[in-house]
Amino acid sequence: MGVTIHFEGQLKSDKDLDNVISKAKNFARTNEMPYETFSEPLKKLSRLKDEQDWDYEGPTKGIKIQPDPNSDPLWLEFDKDNYIQEYCKTQFAGIDIHLKIISLLKEIQPHFNKLYVIDEGEYWDTEDETLLQNSLNNYFDAVENAKADNPKLNGPFRLEDGRIIDLMEDD
């Protein structure tokens, strides 16, 4: 549920990693978004491959950008092989934030062997803002219908890591 941008791929080289982080910093500064770079000697990343858990444990490096107070953080976190698998939920931040994140991904795309993007708002493939707005409207309609069907549902909720959960059942 939601309008989320999922992306994964492997950078071409370590130099591309430096270029991606530089472009992401510039993106954050230009759009006045808080950010921080990081390098972790040991971190566990939960990943999926062919619908199976495929976790990574080892060093990571990257940048975390907060595009909007009402969006997920945008993590560009790469493992030791310069591989990334991430997502960013944007529906609560609105269409402009979604468009900006897509523009950053398109800007850094040439640094990847292949960057796979699944955009639940369908903008990545179509560049159709009307279709994206319809996806947002359909999402909010679905949330209202779910709440009407189950009055115990509430949301959104922000987790400690900054990620957003759309709906949860109140106890």
Coordinates of C-alpha atoms in Angstrom, one line a residue:
M1 CA 0.0 0.0 0.0
G2 CA 1.2 3.5 -0.7
V3 CA 3.1 5.4 -3.3
T4 CA 6.6 4.2 -3.0
I5 CA 9.7 4.3 -5.2
H6 CA 11.7 1.0 -5.0
F7 CA 15.1 0.9 -6.6
E8 CA 18.1 -1.4 -6.8
G9 CA 21.3 -1.9 -8.8
Q10 CA 25.0 -2.0 -8.8
L11 CA 27.3 0.9 -9.5
K12 CA 30.0 0.5 -12.2
S13 CA 32.9 1.4 -9.9
D14 CA 34.1 3.0 -6.7
K15 CA 34.5 6.3 -8.6
D16 CA 30.8 6.1 -9.5
L17 CA 30.0 5.8 -5.8
D18 CA 31.9 9.0 -5.1
N19 CA 30.0 10.7 -8.0
V20 CA 26.6 9.5 -6.8
I21 CA 27.3 10.8 -3.3
S22 CA 28.4 14.1 -4.7
K23 CA 25.3 14.4 -6.9
A24 CA 23.1 13.4 -4.0
K25 CA 24.7 16.1 -1.7
N26 CA 24.2 18.7 -4.4
F27 CA 20.6 17.6 -4.8
A28 CA 20.0 17.9 -1.0
R29 CA 21.6 21.3 -0.8
T30 CA 19.8 22.6 -3.9
N31 CA 16.4 21.4 -2.5
E32 CA 17.3 22.5 1.1
M33 CA 16.9 19.0 2.4
P34 CA 18.8 17.8 5.5
Y35 CA 21.3 15.1 4.7
E36 CA 24.2 13.2 6.2
T37 CA 26.9 11.0 4.7
F38 CA 27.9 7.8 6.5
S39 CA 30.3 4.9 6.5
E40 CA 29.5 1.9 8.6
P41 CA 32.1 -0.8 9.2
L42 CA 29.4 -3.4 10.0
K43 CA 25.7 -3.2 9.2
K44 CA 23.0 -5.7 8.4
L45 CA 20.7 -4.8 5.5
S46 CA 17.5 -6.7 5.0
R47 CA 17.0 -7.4 1.3
L48 CA 14.8 -9.6 -1.0
K49 CA 15.8 -11.5 -4.1
D50 CA 13.3 -13.5 -6.0
E51 CA 10.8 -13.0 -3.1
Q52 CA 13.3 -14.6 -0.7
D53 CA 15.1 -13.0 2.2
W54 CA 18.7 -12.2 1.1
D55 CA 20.3 -10.2 3.9
Y56 CA 23.7 -8.5 3.7
E57 CA 26.0 -8.1 6.6
G58 CA 29.2 -6.0 6.2
P59 CA 30.4 -2.5 5.5
T60 CA 28.2 0.2 4.0
K61 CA 28.7 3.7 2.7
G62 CA 26.3 6.3 1.5
I63 CA 24.1 9.3 2.1
K64 CA 20.7 9.7 3.9
I65 CA 18.5 12.6 2.7
Q66 CA 15.3 13.7 4.4
P67 CA 13.3 14.9 1.3
D68 CA 10.3 16.1 3.4
P69 CA 9.1 15.8 7.0
N70 CA 6.2 13.6 5.6
S71 CA 8.3 11.2 3.5
D72 CA 10.6 8.3 4.3
P73 CA 14.2 9.2 4.4
L74 CA 15.9 8.6 1.0
W75 CA 18.7 6.2 1.7
L76 CA 21.5 5.7 -0.9
E77 CA 23.3 3.0 1.1
F78 CA 25.7 0.8 -0.8
D79 CA 27.3 -2.5 0.3
K80 CA 31.0 -3.5 -0.3
D81 CA 30.1 -4.4 -3.9
N82 CA 28.5 -1.0 -4.5
Y83 CA 25.1 -2.7 -4.6
I84 CA 21.9 -0.9 -3.4
Q85 CA 18.4 -2.0 -2.7
E86 CA 16.2 0.7 -1.2
Y87 CA 12.8 2.3 -1.2
C88 CA 11.3 5.7 -0.3
K89 CA 7.6 6.2 0.5
T90 CA 6.4 9.6 -0.8
Q91 CA 2.6 9.7 -0.7
F92 CA 2.4 11.8 2.5
A93 CA 4.9 14.4 1.1
G94 CA 3.1 15.0 -2.1
I95 CA 3.7 15.0 -5.8
D96 CA 6.6 17.5 -5.8
I97 CA 8.8 15.4 -3.5
H98 CA 8.1 12.3 -5.6
L99 CA 9.1 14.1 -8.8
K100 CA 12.3 15.4 -7.2
I101 CA 13.4 11.9 -6.0
I102 CA 12.7 10.5 -9.5
S103 CA 14.8 13.3 -11.0
L104 CA 17.7 12.4 -8.7
L105 CA 17.4 8.7 -9.6
K106 CA 17.5 9.6 -13.3
E107 CA 20.5 11.8 -12.8
I108 CA 22.5 9.0 -11.0
Q109 CA 21.2 6.2 -13.3
P110 CA 24.3 6.4 -15.7
H111 CA 26.6 5.4 -12.8
F112 CA 24.9 2.0 -12.6
N113 CA 25.4 -1.1 -14.6
K114 CA 21.6 -1.2 -14.5
L115 CA 19.3 0.7 -12.1
Y116 CA 16.0 -1.1 -11.6
V117 CA 13.2 1.2 -10.5
I118 CA 9.6 0.3 -9.5
D119 CA 7.6 3.4 -9.1
E120 CA 4.2 2.7 -7.6
G121 CA 3.2 6.2 -8.9
E122 CA 4.1 5.1 -12.4
Y123 CA 6.0 8.3 -13.1
W124 CA 9.4 6.7 -13.7
D125 CA 8.2 4.9 -16.8
T126 CA 5.6 7.4 -18.1
E127 CA 6.6 10.9 -16.9
D128 CA 2.9 11.5 -16.6
E129 CA 2.1 13.7 -13.6
T130 CA -1.7 13.1 -14.0
L131 CA -1.1 9.4 -13.6
L132 CA 1.0 10.0 -10.5
Q133 CA -1.7 12.3 -9.1
N134 CA -4.3 9.6 -9.8
S135 CA -2.1 7.0 -8.0
L136 CA -1.9 9.3 -4.9
N137 CA -5.7 9.9 -5.0
N138 CA -6.4 6.1 -5.3
Y139 CA -4.0 5.5 -2.4
F140 CA -5.9 7.9 -0.1
D141 CA -9.2 6.6 -1.2
A142 CA -8.0 3.0 -0.3
V143 CA -6.8 4.2 3.1
E144 CA -10.2 5.8 3.8
N145 CA -12.0 2.7 2.7
A146 CA -9.8 0.5 4.9
K147 CA -10.4 2.7 7.9
A148 CA -14.2 2.6 7.2
D149 CA -14.0 -1.2 7.1
N150 CA -11.9 -1.5 10.2
P151 CA -12.3 1.4 12.7
K152 CA -9.3 0.1 14.7
L153 CA -6.9 1.1 11.8
N154 CA -5.0 4.3 12.3
G155 CA -2.0 5.9 10.7
P156 CA 0.4 7.0 9.5
F157 CA 3.1 6.1 12.0
R158 CA 6.8 7.0 11.9
L159 CA 9.3 4.3 13.1
E160 CA 12.5 5.1 14.9
D161 CA 14.5 4.7 11.6
G162 CA 12.3 7.4 10.0
R163 CA 10.3 5.0 7.8
I164 CA 6.6 5.4 7.7
I165 CA 3.9 2.8 8.3
D166 CA 0.7 3.6 6.5
L167 CA -1.8 1.9 8.7
M168 CA -1.8 -0.2 11.9
E169 CA -4.5 -1.5 14.1
D170 CA -4.9 0.2 17.5
D171 CA -4.9 -2.1 20.5

